[in-house]
Coordinates of C-alpha atoms in Angstrom, one line a residue:
X1 CA 56.2 43.0 150.1
X2 CA 55.5 39.4 151.0
X3 CA 57.8 39.8 154.1
X4 CA 55.6 42.6 155.3
X5 CA 52.2 41.0 154.6
X6 CA 53.0 37.8 156.5
X7 CA 53.5 39.5 160.0
X8 CA 50.3 41.5 159.4
X9 CA 48.4 38.3 158.8
X10 CA 49.8 36.7 162.0
X11 CA 48.8 39.9 164.0
X12 CA 45.3 39.8 162.5
X13 CA 44.9 36.1 163.5
X14 CA 46.1 36.8 167.0
X15 CA 43.7 39.7 167.3
X16 CA 40.8 37.5 166.2
X17 CA 41.6 34.8 168.8
X18 CA 41.8 37.5 171.5
X19 CA 38.4 39.0 170.5
X20 CA 36.9 35.5 170.6
X21 CA 38.2 34.9 174.1
X22 CA 37.0 38.2 175.4
X23 CA 33.5 37.7 173.9
X24 CA 33.0 34.2 175.5
X25 CA 30.8 34.4 178.7
X26 CA 32.7 33.6 181.9
X27 CA 31.8 30.4 183.7
X28 CA 29.6 30.7 186.8
X29 CA 31.8 31.0 189.8
X30 CA 31.3 29.1 193.0
X31 CA 29.2 31.2 195.4
X32 CA 30.4 31.8 198.9
X33 CA 29.7 29.3 201.6
X34 CA 26.2 30.7 202.0
X35 CA 25.2 29.7 198.4
X36 CA 26.3 26.1 198.1
X37 CA 26.2 23.2 200.4
X38 CA 29.1 21.2 201.8
X39 CA 29.1 19.0 198.7
X40 CA 29.2 22.0 196.3
X41 CA 25.7 21.4 194.9
X42 CA 23.5 24.4 194.2
X43 CA 20.2 24.5 196.1
X44 CA 21.6 23.1 199.3
X45 CA 22.4 26.4 201.0
X46 CA 24.6 26.6 204.0
X47 CA 23.0 29.2 206.2
X48 CA 25.8 29.4 208.8
X49 CA 27.0 32.7 207.4
X50 CA 23.6 34.3 207.5
X51 CA 23.0 32.8 211.0
X52 CA 26.3 34.4 212.2
X53 CA 25.2 37.7 210.7
X54 CA 21.8 37.4 212.4
X55 CA 23.5 36.6 215.7
X56 CA 25.7 39.6 215.5
X57 CA 22.7 41.8 214.7
X58 CA 20.8 40.3 217.6
X59 CA 23.8 40.9 219.9
X60 CA 23.8 44.6 218.8
X61 CA 20.1 44.9 219.5
X62 CA 20.5 43.3 222.9
X63 CA 23.4 45.7 223.7
X64 CA 21.3 48.7 222.6
X65 CA 18.5 47.5 224.9
X66 CA 20.9 46.9 227.8
X67 CA 22.1 50.5 227.4
X68 CA 18.6 51.8 228.0
X69 CA 17.7 49.6 231.0
X70 CA 19.5 51.6 233.7
X71 CA 22.3 49.1 234.2
X72 CA 25.9 49.6 235.1
X73 CA 28.8 48.8 232.8
X74 CA 28.9 45.2 234.1
X75 CA 25.2 44.6 233.5
X76 CA 24.0 45.2 237.0
X77 CA 21.1 47.4 237.8
X78 CA 22.1 50.8 239.2
X79 CA 21.3 50.8 243.0
X80 CA 19.7 54.2 243.7
X81 CA 19.5 53.8 247.5
X82 CA 22.8 55.7 248.1
X83 CA 23.0 57.5 244.8
X84 CA 21.8 61.0 245.8
X85 CA 23.8 62.3 248.8
X86 CA 21.5 63.4 251.6
X87 CA 18.5 62.3 249.5
X88 CA 17.7 58.6 249.8
X89 CA 16.8 56.5 246.7
X90 CA 13.9 54.1 246.5
X91 CA 15.8 50.9 246.0
X92 CA 15.5 48.4 248.9
X93 CA 17.3 45.3 247.6
X94 CA 16.4 41.6 247.2
X95 CA 15.9 38.7 249.6
X96 CA 19.1 37.6 251.3
X97 CA 21.2 40.8 250.6
X98 CA 23.2 42.3 253.5
X99 CA 25.0 45.6 253.9
X100 CA 27.3 47.3 256.5
X101 CA 27.3 51.1 256.5
X102 CA 29.4 53.8 258.2
X103 CA 27.5 57.1 257.8
X104 CA 29.0 60.4 259.2
X105 CA 27.3 63.8 259.1
X106 CA 29.3 66.9 260.1
X107 CA 27.2 69.9 261.2
X108 CA 29.1 73.2 261.3
X109 CA 28.2 76.8 262.1
X110 CA 25.7 78.7 264.3
X111 CA 25.1 82.3 265.2
X112 CA 27.8 83.9 267.4
X113 CA 26.9 85.2 270.8
X114 CA 28.8 88.5 271.1
X115 CA 32.4 89.3 270.2
X116 CA 35.2 86.8 270.0
X117 CA 35.6 83.5 268.2
X118 CA 32.6 81.1 268.1
X119 CA 32.7 77.4 267.3
X120 CA 29.9 74.9 266.6
X121 CA 31.1 71.5 265.3
X122 CA 29.1 68.3 265.7
X123 CA 30.1 65.0 264.2
X124 CA 27.3 62.4 264.2
X125 CA 28.3 58.9 263.2
X126 CA 26.0 56.0 262.5
X127 CA 27.1 52.3 262.3
X128 CA 24.5 50.3 260.6
X129 CA 23.7 46.7 259.5
X130 CA 21.0 46.2 256.9
X131 CA 19.5 42.9 255.6
X132 CA 16.5 41.9 253.4
X133 CA 14.3 39.1 254.8
X134 CA 12.2 39.3 251.5
X135 CA 12.4 41.1 248.2
X136 CA 11.9 44.9 248.4
X137 CA 11.8 44.9 252.2
X138 CA 14.9 46.0 254.1
X139 CA 15.5 46.2 257.9
X140 CA 18.4 48.3 259.2
X141 CA 19.8 48.4 262.8
X142 CA 21.9 51.4 263.7
X143 CA 23.9 52.7 266.6
X144 CA 24.9 56.3 266.9
X145 CA 27.8 58.3 268.4
X146 CA 28.4 62.0 268.6
X147 CA 31.4 64.3 269.0
X148 CA 30.6 67.9 269.9
X149 CA 32.3 71.2 270.4
X150 CA 30.4 74.5 270.9
X151 CA 31.5 77.8 272.4
X152 CA 30.3 81.4 272.2
X153 CA 27.1 80.4 270.4
X154 CA 23.8 82.3 270.9
X155 CA 21.4 80.5 273.4
X156 CA 23.7 77.5 273.8
X157 CA 26.0 76.5 276.6
X158 CA 29.7 75.9 276.0
X159 CA 30.3 72.1 275.6
X160 CA 33.0 69.7 274.4
X161 CA 32.5 66.0 274.6
X162 CA 31.9 62.7 272.8
X163 CA 29.3 60.0 273.7
X164 CA 27.0 57.2 272.6
X165 CA 23.8 58.7 271.2
X166 CA 21.2 55.9 271.0
X167 CA 20.0 53.4 268.4
X168 CA 17.4 53.0 265.7
X169 CA 15.5 50.5 263.5
X170 CA 14.7 51.5 259.9
X171 CA 12.0 49.6 258.0
X172 CA 11.8 50.2 254.3
X173 CA 9.4 48.8 251.7
X174 CA 9.7 49.5 247.9
X175 CA 6.4 49.6 246.1
X176 CA 7.8 50.3 242.6
X177 CA 11.1 49.4 241.1
X178 CA 12.5 51.7 238.4
X179 CA 13.4 50.3 234.9
X180 CA 13.6 51.4 231.3
X181 CA 10.0 50.4 230.7
X182 CA 8.8 51.9 234.0
X183 CA 11.3 54.5 235.2
X184 CA 9.6 55.4 238.5
X185 CA 10.9 54.0 241.8
X186 CA 8.8 54.5 245.0
X187 CA 9.4 53.4 248.6
X188 CA 8.3 54.3 252.1
X189 CA 10.6 54.1 255.1
X190 CA 9.9 54.5 258.8
X191 CA 12.7 55.2 261.3
X192 CA 12.0 55.0 265.0
X193 CA 15.0 56.1 267.0
X194 CA 16.0 56.6 270.6
X195 CA 18.5 59.4 271.3
X196 CA 20.3 60.5 274.4
X197 CA 21.3 64.0 273.3
X198 CA 19.3 67.0 272.1
X199 CA 20.5 67.5 268.5
X200 CA 20.8 71.2 268.6
X201 CA 21.5 72.1 272.2
X202 CA 23.7 69.1 273.1
X203 CA 22.1 68.6 276.5
X204 CA 21.4 65.1 277.9
X205 CA 17.9 63.8 277.2
X206 CA 15.8 60.8 276.6
X207 CA 14.0 61.4 273.3
X208 CA 12.1 59.2 270.9
X209 CA 11.5 60.3 267.3
X210 CA 9.9 58.6 264.4
X211 CA 10.8 59.8 260.9
X212 CA 8.4 58.8 258.1
X213 CA 10.1 59.2 254.7
X214 CA 8.6 58.9 251.2
X215 CA 11.3 58.2 248.7
X216 CA 11.0 58.6 244.9
X217 CA 13.4 58.3 242.1
X218 CA 13.1 58.5 238.3
X219 CA 15.4 57.5 235.4
X220 CA 15.3 60.7 233.5
X221 CA 17.7 59.5 230.8
X222 CA 18.1 55.7 231.0
X223 CA 21.5 54.7 232.3
X224 CA 22.7 58.3 232.3
X225 CA 20.6 60.7 234.5
X226 CA 18.5 60.1 237.7
X227 CA 16.3 62.3 239.8
X228 CA 15.6 61.6 243.4
X229 CA 13.2 63.3 245.9
X230 CA 12.3 62.8 249.6
X231 CA 9.4 64.1 251.7
X232 CA 9.9 63.6 255.4
X233 CA 8.1 64.4 258.7
X234 CA 9.9 63.7 261.9
X235 CA 8.1 64.2 265.3
X236 CA 10.1 63.9 268.5
X237 CA 9.1 63.8 272.1
X238 CA 10.8 63.1 275.4
X239 CA 12.4 64.8 278.4
X240 CA 15.6 66.7 279.1
X241 CA 17.4 65.1 282.0
X242 CA 16.5 66.8 285.2
X243 CA 14.3 69.3 283.4
X244 CA 11.1 69.8 281.5
X245 CA 9.5 67.9 278.6
X246 CA 10.7 68.2 275.1
X247 CA 8.6 68.4 271.9
X248 CA 9.7 69.2 268.4
X249 CA 9.2 68.2 264.8
X250 CA 10.8 68.7 261.4
X251 CA 9.6 68.8 257.8
X252 CA 12.0 68.1 254.9
X253 CA 11.7 68.2 251.2
X254 CA 14.9 67.2 249.3
X255 CA 15.7 66.9 245.6
X256 CA 18.8 65.7 243.7
X257 CA 19.7 65.2 240.1
X258 CA 22.8 63.1 239.4
X259 CA 24.3 61.9 236.1
X260 CA 26.9 59.3 235.2
X261 CA 30.3 61.0 234.8
X262 CA 32.3 57.7 234.6
X263 CA 31.7 54.0 234.4
X264 CA 31.0 53.8 238.2
X265 CA 30.9 57.5 239.2
X266 CA 27.8 59.7 239.5
X267 CA 27.7 63.5 240.3
X268 CA 25.0 66.2 240.5
X269 CA 23.4 69.0 242.5
X270 CA 21.1 68.6 245.5
X271 CA 18.6 71.1 247.0
X272 CA 16.9 70.7 250.4
X273 CA 14.2 72.7 252.1
X274 CA 13.8 72.3 255.9
X275 CA 11.3 73.6 258.5
X276 CA 11.8 73.2 262.2
X277 CA 8.9 73.4 264.6
X278 CA 8.2 73.6 268.4
X279 CA 5.6 70.9 269.1
X280 CA 5.2 67.3 268.0
X281 CA 2.8 68.0 265.1
X282 CA 4.4 70.9 263.2
X283 CA 2.8 73.3 265.7
X284 CA 4.8 76.5 265.8
X285 CA 7.4 77.3 263.2
X286 CA 10.8 78.3 264.6
X287 CA 13.2 78.1 261.6
X288 CA 13.3 77.4 257.9
X289 CA 16.3 76.9 255.6
X290 CA 17.3 76.2 252.0
X291 CA 20.5 74.3 251.4
X292 CA 22.3 73.6 248.1
X293 CA 25.4 71.5 247.3
X294 CA 26.9 68.7 245.2
X295 CA 26.4 65.0 245.7
X296 CA 29.0 62.4 244.6
X297 CA 28.6 58.6 244.5
X298 CA 31.3 56.1 243.4
X299 CA 31.4 52.3 243.3
X300 CA 34.9 50.9 243.8
X301 CA 33.7 47.4 243.1
X302 CA 30.3 45.8 242.7
X303 CA 30.0 45.5 246.5
X304 CA 31.9 48.5 247.8
X305 CA 30.7 52.1 247.4
X306 CA 31.2 55.7 248.8
X307 CA 28.8 58.7 248.9
X308 CA 30.0 62.2 249.7
X309 CA 27.6 65.3 249.8
X310 CA 27.8 68.9 250.9
X311 CA 24.9 71.1 251.8
X312 CA 25.4 74.8 252.5
X313 CA 22.6 77.1 253.7
X314 CA 21.9 79.8 251.1
X315 CA 18.6 81.1 252.5
X316 CA 16.7 80.9 255.8
X317 CA 15.0 82.7 258.6
X318 CA 14.2 82.4 262.3
X319 CA 10.7 83.4 263.6
X320 CA 12.0 84.7 266.9
X321 CA 11.2 88.5 267.0
X322 CA 14.6 89.1 268.5
X323 CA 16.2 87.7 265.4
X324 CA 14.1 89.6 262.9
X325 CA 16.2 90.7 260.0
X326 CA 19.0 88.3 260.7
X327 CA 20.2 86.2 257.8
X328 CA 19.7 82.4 257.6
X329 CA 17.7 80.0 259.8
X330 CA 20.3 79.1 262.4
X331 CA 18.1 78.5 265.4
X332 CA 17.3 74.9 264.3
X333 CA 19.8 74.3 261.4
X334 CA 23.5 74.8 260.7
X335 CA 25.3 76.8 258.0
X336 CA 27.1 73.8 256.6
X337 CA 26.5 70.0 256.4
X338 CA 28.9 67.4 255.1
X339 CA 28.0 63.7 254.7
X340 CA 30.4 60.9 254.1
X341 CA 28.8 57.5 253.8
X342 CA 30.8 54.3 253.1
X343 CA 29.2 50.9 252.5
X344 CA 30.0 47.3 251.8
X345 CA 27.5 44.7 250.6
X346 CA 27.8 41.0 251.2

């Protein structure tokens, strides 16, 4: 019996020691580096951990703010000037900026004159150099060339040639710069130009026109979606070579909505409404047209970009009684327009 009781007493003593250990409060542990100083003394807190946390939070806040300020992935402001296809954005650049542009517009399709195949293809190319003498003011010098082929087109002579087609000076001033806090951009551009060829007929001429263009753009969704709109009036006057005087004018209202579809790629629809008049001051309406198409803008690098846009005529009319009931406004405008614009900043 004694042999059995002795092990029981040992187990009871061991259990008592274990209970005593478990019931003793654990000593206070050293706090993380944010609770004790470098000498391990309480009350001298090292705030480096909290400072790092605060810096991380501040960085996150700055990142969120940058995402709503209309900037590109590399932190640069989105330049809206060439963003919208045929529609021009309001941005004008900063002092000292320079840019070279090759801008080509293809105009295709007129009304056929009788049976047989008809062709109307005009390729207008502009070589331009732009610079900014001060902030928000840009000056652009342009030289124009044209390639033309037209045959069996109503009221037009058959022609096929290429030639130099004049020069222009474009002066643009930006009144408002769009941002996240103030999303509206607004600018006015004036484009006096001398041209040697009538734009529709293709006959030789000496013509001066002055286009006045109001440009507006809005960040609809910061850093994601932009709206651009232009209103333009372009009077022209001069003389056909060896013939009578020439007077015409054009009214344009264009609208585009583009969204970011990649880090440096933007895409969206564009709608333009045009009215062509005989007379310098919008005197007698000859044609009107509505065009629709996509606009694409892509930046290969911070300094190199490409804009491509198509505009197809979906509605229009000519006021000539002989053309009553005929579809589209082809007296002054074309069925199709394609614009390819390539630029390099330096």
